[in-house]
Coordinates of C-alpha atoms in Angstrom, one line a residue:
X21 CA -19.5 -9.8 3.3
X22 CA -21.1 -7.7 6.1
X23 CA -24.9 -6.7 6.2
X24 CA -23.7 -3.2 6.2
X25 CA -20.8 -3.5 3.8
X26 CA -23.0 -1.9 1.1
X27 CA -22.5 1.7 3.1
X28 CA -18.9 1.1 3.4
X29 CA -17.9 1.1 -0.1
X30 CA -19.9 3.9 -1.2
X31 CA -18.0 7.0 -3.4
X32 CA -14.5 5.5 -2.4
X33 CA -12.7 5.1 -5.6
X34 CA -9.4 6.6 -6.2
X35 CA -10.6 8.9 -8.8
X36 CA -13.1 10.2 -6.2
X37 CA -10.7 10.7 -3.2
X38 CA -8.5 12.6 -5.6
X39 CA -11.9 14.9 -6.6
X40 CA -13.2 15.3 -3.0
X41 CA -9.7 16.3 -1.5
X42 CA -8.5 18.8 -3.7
X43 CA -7.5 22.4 -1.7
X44 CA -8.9 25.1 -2.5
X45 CA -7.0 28.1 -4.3
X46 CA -6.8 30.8 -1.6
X47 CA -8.4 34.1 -2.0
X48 CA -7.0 37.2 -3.2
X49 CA -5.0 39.5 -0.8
X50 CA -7.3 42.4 0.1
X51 CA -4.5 45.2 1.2
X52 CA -7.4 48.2 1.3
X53 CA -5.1 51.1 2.3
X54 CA -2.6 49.4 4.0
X55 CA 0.8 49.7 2.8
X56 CA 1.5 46.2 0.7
X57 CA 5.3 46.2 2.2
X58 CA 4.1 46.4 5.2
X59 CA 1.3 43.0 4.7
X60 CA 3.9 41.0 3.4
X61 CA 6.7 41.8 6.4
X62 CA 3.7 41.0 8.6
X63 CA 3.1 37.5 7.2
X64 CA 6.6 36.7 6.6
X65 CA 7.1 37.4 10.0
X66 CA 4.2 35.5 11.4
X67 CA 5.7 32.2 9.1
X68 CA 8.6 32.9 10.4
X69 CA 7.2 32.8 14.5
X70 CA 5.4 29.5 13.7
X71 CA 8.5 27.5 11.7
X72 CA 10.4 28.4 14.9
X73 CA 8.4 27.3 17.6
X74 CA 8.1 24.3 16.0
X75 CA 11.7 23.7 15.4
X76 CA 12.6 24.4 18.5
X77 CA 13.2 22.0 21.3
X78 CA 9.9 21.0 23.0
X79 CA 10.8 22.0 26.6
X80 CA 11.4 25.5 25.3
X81 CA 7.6 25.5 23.3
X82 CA 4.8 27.7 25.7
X83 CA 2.1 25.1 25.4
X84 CA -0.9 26.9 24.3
X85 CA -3.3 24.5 24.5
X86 CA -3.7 20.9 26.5
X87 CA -2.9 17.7 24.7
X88 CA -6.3 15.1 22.9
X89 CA -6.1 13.5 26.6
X90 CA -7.3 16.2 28.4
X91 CA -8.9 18.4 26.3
X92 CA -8.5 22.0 26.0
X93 CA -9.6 23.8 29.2
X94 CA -12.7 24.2 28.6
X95 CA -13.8 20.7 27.5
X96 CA -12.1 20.0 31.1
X97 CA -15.0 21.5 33.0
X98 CA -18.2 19.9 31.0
X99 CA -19.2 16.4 29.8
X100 CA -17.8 14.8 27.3
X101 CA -19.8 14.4 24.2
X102 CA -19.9 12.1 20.9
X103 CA -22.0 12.2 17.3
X104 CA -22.7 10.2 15.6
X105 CA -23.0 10.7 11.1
X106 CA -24.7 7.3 9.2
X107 CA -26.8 7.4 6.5
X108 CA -28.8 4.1 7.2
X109 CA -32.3 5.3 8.3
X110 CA -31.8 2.8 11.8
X111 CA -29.3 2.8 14.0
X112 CA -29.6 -0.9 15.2
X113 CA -25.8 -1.8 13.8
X114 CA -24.7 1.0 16.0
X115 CA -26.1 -0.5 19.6
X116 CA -23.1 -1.7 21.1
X117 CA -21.1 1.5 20.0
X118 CA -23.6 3.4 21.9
X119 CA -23.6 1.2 24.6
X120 CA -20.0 1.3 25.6
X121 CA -19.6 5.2 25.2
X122 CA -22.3 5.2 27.7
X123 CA -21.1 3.3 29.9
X124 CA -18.0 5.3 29.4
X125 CA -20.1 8.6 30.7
X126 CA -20.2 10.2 27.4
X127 CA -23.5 12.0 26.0
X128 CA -24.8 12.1 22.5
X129 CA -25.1 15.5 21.1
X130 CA -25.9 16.8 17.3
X131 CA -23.1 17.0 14.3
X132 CA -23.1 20.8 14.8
X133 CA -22.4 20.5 18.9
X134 CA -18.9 20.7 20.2
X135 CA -17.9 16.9 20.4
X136 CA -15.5 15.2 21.5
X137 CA -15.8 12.0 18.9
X138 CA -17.2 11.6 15.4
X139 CA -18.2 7.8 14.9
X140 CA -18.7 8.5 11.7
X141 CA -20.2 4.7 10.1
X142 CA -20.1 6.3 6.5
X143 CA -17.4 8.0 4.9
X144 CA -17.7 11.8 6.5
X145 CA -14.7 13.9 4.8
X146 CA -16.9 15.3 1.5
X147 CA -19.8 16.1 3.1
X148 CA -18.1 17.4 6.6
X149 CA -15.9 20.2 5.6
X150 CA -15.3 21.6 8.9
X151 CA -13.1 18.3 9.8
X152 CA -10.6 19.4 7.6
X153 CA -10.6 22.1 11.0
X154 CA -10.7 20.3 13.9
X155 CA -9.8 21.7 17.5
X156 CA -7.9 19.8 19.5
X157 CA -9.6 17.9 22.2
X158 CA -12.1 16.6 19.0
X159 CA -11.4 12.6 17.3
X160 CA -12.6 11.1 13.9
X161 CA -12.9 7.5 14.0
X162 CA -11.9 7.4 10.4
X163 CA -8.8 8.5 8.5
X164 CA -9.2 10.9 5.1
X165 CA -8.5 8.8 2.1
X166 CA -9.4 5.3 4.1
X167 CA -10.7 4.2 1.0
X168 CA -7.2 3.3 -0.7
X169 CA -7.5 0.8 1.7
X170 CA -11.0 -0.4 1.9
X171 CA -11.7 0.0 -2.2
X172 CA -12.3 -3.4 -3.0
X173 CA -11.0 -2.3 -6.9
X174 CA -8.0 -0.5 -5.5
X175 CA -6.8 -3.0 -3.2
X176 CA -7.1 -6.6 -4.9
X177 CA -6.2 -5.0 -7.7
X178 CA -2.6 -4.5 -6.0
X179 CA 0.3 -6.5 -7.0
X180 CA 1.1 -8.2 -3.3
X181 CA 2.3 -11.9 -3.0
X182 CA -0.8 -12.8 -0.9
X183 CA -3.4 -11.4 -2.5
X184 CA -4.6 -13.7 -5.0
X185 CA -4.1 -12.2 -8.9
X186 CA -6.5 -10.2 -9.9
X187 CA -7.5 -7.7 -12.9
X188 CA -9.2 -4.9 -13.2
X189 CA -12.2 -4.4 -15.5
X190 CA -12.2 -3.2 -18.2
X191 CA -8.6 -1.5 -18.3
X192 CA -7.1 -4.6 -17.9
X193 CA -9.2 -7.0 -19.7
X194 CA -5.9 -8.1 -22.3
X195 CA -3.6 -9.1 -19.4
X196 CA -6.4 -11.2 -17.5
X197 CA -7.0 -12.9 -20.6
X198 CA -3.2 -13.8 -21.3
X199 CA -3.3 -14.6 -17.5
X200 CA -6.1 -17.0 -17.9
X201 CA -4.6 -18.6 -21.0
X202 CA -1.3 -19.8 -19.2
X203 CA -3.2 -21.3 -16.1
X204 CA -5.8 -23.1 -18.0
X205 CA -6.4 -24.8 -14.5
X206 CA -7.4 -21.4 -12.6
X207 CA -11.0 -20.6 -11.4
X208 CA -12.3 -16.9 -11.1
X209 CA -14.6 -14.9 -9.5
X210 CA -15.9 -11.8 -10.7
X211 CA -16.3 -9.4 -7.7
X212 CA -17.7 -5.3 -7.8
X213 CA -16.5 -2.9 -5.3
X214 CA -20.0 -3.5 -3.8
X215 CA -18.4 -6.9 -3.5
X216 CA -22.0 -8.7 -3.7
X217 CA -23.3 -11.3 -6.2
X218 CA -19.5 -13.2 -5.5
X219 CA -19.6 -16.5 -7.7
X220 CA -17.5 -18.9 -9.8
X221 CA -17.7 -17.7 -13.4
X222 CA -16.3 -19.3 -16.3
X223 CA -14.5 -17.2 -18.9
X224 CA -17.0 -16.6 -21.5
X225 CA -19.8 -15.4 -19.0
X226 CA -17.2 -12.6 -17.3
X227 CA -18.6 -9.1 -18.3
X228 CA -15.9 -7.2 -19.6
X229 CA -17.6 -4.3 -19.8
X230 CA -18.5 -3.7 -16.1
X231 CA -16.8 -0.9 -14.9
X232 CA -15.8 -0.5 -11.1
X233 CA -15.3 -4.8 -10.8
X234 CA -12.5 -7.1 -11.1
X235 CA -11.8 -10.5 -11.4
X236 CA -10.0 -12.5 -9.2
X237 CA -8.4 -16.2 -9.0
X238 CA -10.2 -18.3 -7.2
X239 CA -7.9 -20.5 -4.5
X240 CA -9.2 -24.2 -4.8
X241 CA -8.4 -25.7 -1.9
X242 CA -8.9 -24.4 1.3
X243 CA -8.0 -25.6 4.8
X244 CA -11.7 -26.7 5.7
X245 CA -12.9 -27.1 9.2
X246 CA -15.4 -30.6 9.4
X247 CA -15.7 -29.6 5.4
X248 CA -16.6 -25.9 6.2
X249 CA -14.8 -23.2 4.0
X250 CA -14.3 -20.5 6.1
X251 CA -12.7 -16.9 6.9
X252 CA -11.1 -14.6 9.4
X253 CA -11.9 -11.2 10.6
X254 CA -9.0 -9.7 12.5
X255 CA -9.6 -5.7 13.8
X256 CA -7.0 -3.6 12.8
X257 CA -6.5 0.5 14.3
X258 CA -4.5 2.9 13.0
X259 CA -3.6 5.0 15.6
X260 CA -1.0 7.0 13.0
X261 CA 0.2 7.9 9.8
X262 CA 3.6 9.3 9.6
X263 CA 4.6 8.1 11.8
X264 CA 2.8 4.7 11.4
X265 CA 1.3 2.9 14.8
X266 CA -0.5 0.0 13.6
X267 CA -2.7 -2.1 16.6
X268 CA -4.4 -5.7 15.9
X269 CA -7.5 -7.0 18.8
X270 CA -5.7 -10.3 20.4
X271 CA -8.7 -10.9 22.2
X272 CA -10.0 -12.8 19.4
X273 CA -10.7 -13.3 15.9
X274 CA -14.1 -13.3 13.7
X275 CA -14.6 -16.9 12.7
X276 CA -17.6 -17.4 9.9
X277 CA -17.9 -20.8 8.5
X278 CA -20.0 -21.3 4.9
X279 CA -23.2 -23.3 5.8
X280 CA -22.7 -25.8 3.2
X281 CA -19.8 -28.7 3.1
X282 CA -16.9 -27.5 0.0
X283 CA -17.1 -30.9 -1.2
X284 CA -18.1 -32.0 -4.2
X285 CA -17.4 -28.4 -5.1
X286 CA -20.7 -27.1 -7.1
X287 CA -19.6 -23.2 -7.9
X288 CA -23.8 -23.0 -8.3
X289 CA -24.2 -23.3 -4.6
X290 CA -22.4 -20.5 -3.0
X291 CA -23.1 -21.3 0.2
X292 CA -19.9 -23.5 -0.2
X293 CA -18.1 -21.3 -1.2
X294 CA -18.7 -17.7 0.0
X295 CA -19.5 -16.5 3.5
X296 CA -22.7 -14.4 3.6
X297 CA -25.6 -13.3 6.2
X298 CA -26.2 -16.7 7.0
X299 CA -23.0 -18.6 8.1
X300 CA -22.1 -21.1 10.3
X301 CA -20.8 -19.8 13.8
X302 CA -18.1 -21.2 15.5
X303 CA -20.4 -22.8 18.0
X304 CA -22.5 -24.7 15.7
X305 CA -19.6 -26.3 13.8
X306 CA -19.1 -29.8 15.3
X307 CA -15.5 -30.4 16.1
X308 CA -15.5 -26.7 17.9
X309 CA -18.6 -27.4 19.6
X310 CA -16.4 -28.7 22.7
X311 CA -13.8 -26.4 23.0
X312 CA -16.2 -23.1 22.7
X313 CA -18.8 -24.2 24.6
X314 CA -17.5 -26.7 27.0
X315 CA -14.1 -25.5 27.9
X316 CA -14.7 -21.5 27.3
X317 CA -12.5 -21.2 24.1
X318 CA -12.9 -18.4 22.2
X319 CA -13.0 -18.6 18.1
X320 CA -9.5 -18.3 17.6
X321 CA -8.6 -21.1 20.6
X322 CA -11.0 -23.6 19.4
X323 CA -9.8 -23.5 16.0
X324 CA -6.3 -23.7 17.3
X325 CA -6.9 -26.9 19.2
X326 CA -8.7 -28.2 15.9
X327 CA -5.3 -27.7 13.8
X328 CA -3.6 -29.4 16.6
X329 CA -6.1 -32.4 16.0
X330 CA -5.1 -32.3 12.7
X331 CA -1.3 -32.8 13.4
X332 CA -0.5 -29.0 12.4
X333 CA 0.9 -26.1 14.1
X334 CA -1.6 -23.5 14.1
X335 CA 1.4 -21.0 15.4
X336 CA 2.3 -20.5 12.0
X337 CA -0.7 -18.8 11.1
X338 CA -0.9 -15.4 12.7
X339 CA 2.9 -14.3 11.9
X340 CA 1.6 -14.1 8.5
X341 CA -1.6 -12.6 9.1
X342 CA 0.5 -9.3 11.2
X343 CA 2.5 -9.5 7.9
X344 CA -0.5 -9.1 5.6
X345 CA -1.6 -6.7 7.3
X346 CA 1.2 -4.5 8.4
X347 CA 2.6 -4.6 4.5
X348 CA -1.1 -3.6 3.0
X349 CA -1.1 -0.7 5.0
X350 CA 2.3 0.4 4.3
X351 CA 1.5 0.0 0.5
X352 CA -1.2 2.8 0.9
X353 CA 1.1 4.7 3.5
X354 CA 1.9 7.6 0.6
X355 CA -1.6 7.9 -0.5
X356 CA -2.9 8.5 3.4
X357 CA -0.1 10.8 3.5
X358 CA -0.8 12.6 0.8
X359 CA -4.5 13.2 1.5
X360 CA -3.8 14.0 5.5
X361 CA -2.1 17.1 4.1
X362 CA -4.9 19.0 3.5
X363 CA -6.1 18.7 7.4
X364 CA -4.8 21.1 10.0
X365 CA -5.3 18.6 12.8
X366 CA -4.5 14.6 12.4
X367 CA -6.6 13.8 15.1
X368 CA -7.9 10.7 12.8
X369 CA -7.7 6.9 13.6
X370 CA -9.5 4.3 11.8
X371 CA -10.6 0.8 12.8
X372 CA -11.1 -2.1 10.1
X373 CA -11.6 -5.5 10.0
X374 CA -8.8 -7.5 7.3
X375 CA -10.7 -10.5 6.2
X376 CA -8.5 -13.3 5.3
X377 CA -8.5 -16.9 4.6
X378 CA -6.5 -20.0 4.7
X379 CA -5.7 -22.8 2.5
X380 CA -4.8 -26.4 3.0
X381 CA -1.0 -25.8 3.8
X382 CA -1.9 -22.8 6.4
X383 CA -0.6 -20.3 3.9
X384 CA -3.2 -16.9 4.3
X385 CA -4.5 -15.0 1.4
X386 CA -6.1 -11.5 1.8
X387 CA -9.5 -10.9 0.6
X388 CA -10.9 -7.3 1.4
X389 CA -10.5 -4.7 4.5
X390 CA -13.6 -3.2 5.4
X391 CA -14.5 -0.1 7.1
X392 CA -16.7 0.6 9.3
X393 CA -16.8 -3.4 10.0
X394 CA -20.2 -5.2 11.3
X395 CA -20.4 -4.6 15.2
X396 CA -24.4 -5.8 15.4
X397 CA -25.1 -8.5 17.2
X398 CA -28.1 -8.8 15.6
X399 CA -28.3 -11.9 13.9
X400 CA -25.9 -13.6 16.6
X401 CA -26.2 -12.6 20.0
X402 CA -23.4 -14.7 21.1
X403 CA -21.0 -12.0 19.2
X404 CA -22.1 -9.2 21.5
X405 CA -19.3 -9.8 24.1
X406 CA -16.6 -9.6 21.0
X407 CA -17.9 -6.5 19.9
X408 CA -17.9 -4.5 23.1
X409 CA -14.6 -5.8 23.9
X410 CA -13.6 -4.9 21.0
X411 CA -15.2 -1.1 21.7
X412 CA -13.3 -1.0 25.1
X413 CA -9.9 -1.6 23.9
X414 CA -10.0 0.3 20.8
X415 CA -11.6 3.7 22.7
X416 CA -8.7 3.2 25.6
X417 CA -5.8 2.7 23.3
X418 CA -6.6 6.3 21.2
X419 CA -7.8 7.9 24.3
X420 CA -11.7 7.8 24.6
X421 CA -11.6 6.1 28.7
X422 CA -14.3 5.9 30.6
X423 CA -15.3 9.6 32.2
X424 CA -13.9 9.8 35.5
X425 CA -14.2 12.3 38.4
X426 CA -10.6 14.2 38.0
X427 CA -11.2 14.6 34.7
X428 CA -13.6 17.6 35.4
X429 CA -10.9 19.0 37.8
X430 CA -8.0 21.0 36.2
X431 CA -5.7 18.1 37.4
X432 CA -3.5 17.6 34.2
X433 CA -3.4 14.1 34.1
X434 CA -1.4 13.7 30.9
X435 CA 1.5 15.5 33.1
X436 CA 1.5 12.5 35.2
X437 CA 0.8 9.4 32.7
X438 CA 3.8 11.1 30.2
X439 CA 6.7 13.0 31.2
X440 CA 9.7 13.4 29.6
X441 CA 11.3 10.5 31.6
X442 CA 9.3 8.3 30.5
X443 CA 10.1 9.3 26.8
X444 CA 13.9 9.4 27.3
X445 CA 15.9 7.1 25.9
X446 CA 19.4 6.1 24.9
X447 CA 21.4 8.6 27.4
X448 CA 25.0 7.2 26.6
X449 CA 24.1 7.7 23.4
X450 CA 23.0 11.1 23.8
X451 CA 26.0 12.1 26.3
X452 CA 28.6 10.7 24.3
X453 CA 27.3 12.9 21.7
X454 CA 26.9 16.1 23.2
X455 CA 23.6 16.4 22.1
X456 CA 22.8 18.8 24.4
X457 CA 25.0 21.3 23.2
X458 CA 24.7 20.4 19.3
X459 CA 21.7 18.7 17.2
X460 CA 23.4 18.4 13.9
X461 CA 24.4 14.8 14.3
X462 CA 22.0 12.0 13.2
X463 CA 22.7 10.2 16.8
X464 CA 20.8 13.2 18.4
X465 CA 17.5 12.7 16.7
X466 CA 15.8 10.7 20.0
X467 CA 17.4 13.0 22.4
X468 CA 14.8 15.1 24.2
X469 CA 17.0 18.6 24.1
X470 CA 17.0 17.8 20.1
X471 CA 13.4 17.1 19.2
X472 CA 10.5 19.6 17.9
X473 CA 7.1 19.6 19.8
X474 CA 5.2 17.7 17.1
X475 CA 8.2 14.7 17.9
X476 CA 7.4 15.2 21.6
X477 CA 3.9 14.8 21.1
X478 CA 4.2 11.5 18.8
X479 CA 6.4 10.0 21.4
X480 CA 3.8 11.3 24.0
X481 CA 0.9 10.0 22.1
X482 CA 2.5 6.6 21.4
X483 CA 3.7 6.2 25.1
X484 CA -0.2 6.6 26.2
X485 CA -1.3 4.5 24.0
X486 CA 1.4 1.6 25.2
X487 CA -0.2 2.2 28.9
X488 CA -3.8 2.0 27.5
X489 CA -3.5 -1.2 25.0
X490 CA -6.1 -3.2 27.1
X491 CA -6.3 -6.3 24.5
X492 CA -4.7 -4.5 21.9
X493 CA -0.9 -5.7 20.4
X494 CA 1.4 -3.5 18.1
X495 CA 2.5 -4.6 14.7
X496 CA 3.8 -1.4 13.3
X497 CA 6.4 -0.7 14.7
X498 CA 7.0 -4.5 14.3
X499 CA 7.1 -6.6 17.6
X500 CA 10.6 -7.3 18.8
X501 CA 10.9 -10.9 19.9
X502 CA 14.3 -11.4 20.4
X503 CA 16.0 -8.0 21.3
X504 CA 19.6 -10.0 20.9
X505 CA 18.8 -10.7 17.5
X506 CA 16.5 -7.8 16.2
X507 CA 19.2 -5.9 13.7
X508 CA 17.7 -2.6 14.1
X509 CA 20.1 -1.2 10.9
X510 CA 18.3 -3.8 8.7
X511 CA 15.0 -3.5 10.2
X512 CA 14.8 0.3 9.2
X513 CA 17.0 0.3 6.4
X514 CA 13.7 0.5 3.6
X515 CA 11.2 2.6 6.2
X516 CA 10.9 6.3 5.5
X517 CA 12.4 8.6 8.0
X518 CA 9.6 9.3 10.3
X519 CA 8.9 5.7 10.5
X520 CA 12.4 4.6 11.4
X521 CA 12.7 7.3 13.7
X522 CA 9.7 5.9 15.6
X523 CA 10.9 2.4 15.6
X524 CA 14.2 3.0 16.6
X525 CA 12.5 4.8 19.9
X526 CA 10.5 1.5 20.6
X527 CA 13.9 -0.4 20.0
X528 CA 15.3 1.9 22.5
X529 CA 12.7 1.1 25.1
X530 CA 12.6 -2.7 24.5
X531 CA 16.2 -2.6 25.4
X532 CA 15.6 -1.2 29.3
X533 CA 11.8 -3.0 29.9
X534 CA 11.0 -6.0 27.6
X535 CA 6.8 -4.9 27.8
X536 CA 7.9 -2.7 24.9
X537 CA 9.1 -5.1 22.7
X538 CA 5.5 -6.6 21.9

């Protein structure tokens, strides 16, 4: 667990998201003297104005204000600007976040300036009102209701095949009892959403009666590196909900070994067993020693090359990690969803860290997402590099670049990145059609004379963030790997709408340049 997981998990239970993002009733209509007939035809009409511009095609929309690349006009014309909102008293777990929008020619200003990015390192939705507001050229680097998926409670609690079973206490105190009595073999853990003070239990020293914990079987045999247990941190955006654009870092991966051997197993020594403060880095563990500091691996390439000395194909390991991941967040979809509702702008992304682990076939298990994951260097200086590279892709792919001299111009560079030929697809389609003379056919919905502006500016916003990945890959929509063989009628067959509409775009562009497909 992070040193500065404690912050994450504060106030982020479900019960709480559903207090904190109720709307409010609206206020009584004040008519004064004014005719009420004449009130009520002047908000029906202006209902009416705003459900047709957006219905209508986007090429006949007068754009009214620039889109989150630019800015509006006036944040064309000044320096951009970032806040920051923690609650720790120090900022030393914020250095290399600082650093890199620095070095990107942003300025810090206070909460109540006009910024252009919140990095918000606690949860900022109850006690930040005015985000439920925001204008257009302003991000949040968290998404309302994140804590459905970084709830420790909430999310092992979930029935998925590769989390390992667990029970919540005490509502479910019955079933993990009956569980417990038909694997008489199982171990468990006792965990709290704090998710400190992780140990072996037996049965008759679990407290039942702690609220906001679970328990949680305990996998027995992991795949061990030189007898180290160990875990995975892979850095997951969310660029998107509904439409969902899911990104994973490829640079590398988070390897943190437990100090102390597995073997013989003691369950009173958790340094064997659970990865804290104090682990074991990549490039203290023996067999890795050559291949990260000989040969310029990183983590995730000298473990590779350790697999392989073991006669197994590491290969098969990261198709099920993008699984794990790219299902977890689709099982919280509806709740994001549900809470974005209450926000006039979704100018929201969100970067975690999935922390997994693997066992001795190379099957992975989930253990927790995290928010605002651990990017101190800290206690290793050696992860510094990670973290700003990190930084660097996951500001370019949602749009936070590095300050450059035409951006202060009113040169509209987003006219020149993203035009509509570049978010055309599938013409014969569309000819054969006649979609520019009639919409009402399902095989119109990616033609560009058929789409609203909100459709033009998801297809915009996903296009940029294509251009921009840097070391970032796409897993929702899923990777295409073999365009002959992708049945795109299967693939979208169980999505909802808005995410089958987007994949089916992506589809269409793998199909004329394979750099889409991945």
């Amino acid at each position: 667990m992070d040193s500065q997981s404690i912050s994450e998990t504060q106030s982020k239970s479900r019960n709480e998201f559903n207090l904190s993002e109720k709307p409010t009733k609206s206020s009584a209509l004040t008519v004064g003297t004014i005719p009420l007939r004449a009130v009520m035809l002047f908000l029906a009409a202006t209902v009416f104005t705003a459900v047709l511009l957006e219905i209508l095609p986007h090429y006949t929309k007068t754009k009214t204000e620039l889109d989150p690349l630019n800015g509006t006009e006036n944040a064309l014309v000044r320096q951009r600007a970032y806040s920051i909102y923690t609650t720790s008293p120090t900022e030393e777990h914020l250095v290399h976040v600082l650093e890199v929008l620095n070095i990107f020619g942003y300025k810090r200003v206070a909460l109540e300036d006009n910024w252009d990015l919140l990095w918000a390192h606690d949860y900022p939705f109850r006690v930040m009102p005015k985000l439920k507001n925001l204008e257009a050229h302003q991000f949040v680097n968290h998404l309302p209701g994140c804590g459905y998926l970084t709830n420790k409670v909430d999310l092992c609690t979930t029935r998925l095949p590769f989390l390992p079973r667990a029970f919540r206490l005490p509502d479910q105190r019955n079933a993990f009892l009956e569980y417990a009595s038909a694997h008489p073999e199982a171990l468990f853990v006792q965990k709290h959403n704090e998710h400190r003070h992780i140990k072996v239990r037996a049965l008759n020293d679990i407290d039942f009666h702690s609220n906001d914990s679970f328990v949680q079987e305990f996998i027995q045999k992991p795949f061990l590196v030189d007898g180290h247990k160990f875990d995975i941190g892979v850095y997951v955006v969310i660029t998107s909900i509904n439409p969902l654009r899911v990104y994973i870092y490829n640079g590398d991966v988070l390897f943190r070994y437990c100090p102390v051997k597995y073997y013989p197993f003691d369950f009173e020594i958790l340094d064997k067993y659970v990865v804290a403060d104090n682990y074991l880095p990549t490039w203290e563990v023996p067999s890795l020693r050559k291949y990260y500091n000989n040969y310029g691996g990183s983590m995730r390439a000298s473990f590779e090359a350790y697999v392989r000395d073991q006669n197994m194909d590491p290969s098969k390991i990261w198709p099920q990690v993008e699984h794990i991941i790219r299902t977890t967040i689709l099982t919280k979809e509806q709740d994001l969803i549900d809470t974005l509702r209450m926000y006039k702008r979704h100018n929201f992304f969100d970067l975690l860290r999935f922390d997994l682990f693997i066992d001795d076939e190379l099957n992975v298990h989930l253990m927790e997402a995290n928010m605002s994951p651990n990017l101190s260097s800290a206690h290793f200086k050696e992860n510094s590099l990670l973290y700003k590279q990190v930084l660097y892709s996951v500001f370019n792919l949602v749009g936070i670049r590095p300050v450059i001299k035409s951006e202060i111009s009113q040169f509209p560079l987003s006219e020149v990145i993203t035009a509509d030929k570049n978010l055309a697809t599938a013409l014969n389609n569309c000819a054969s059609n006649d979609c520019d003379k009639s919409c009402n056919k399902e095989e119109c919905s990616l033609c560009l004379p058929c789409i609203s502006g909100t459709e033009y500016k998801w297809l915009q916003e996903a296009h940029d963030e294509h251009l921009h990945r840097v070391d970032m890959k796409r897993i929702f929509p899923k990777p295409i790997h073999n365009i002959h063989t992708f049945d795109i009628d299967i693939e979208t067959t169980q999505m909802s709408k808005r995410n089958a509409w987007i994949t089916r775009w992506f589809f269409n562009k793998c199909q004329y340049d394979r750099t889409w497909c991945t």
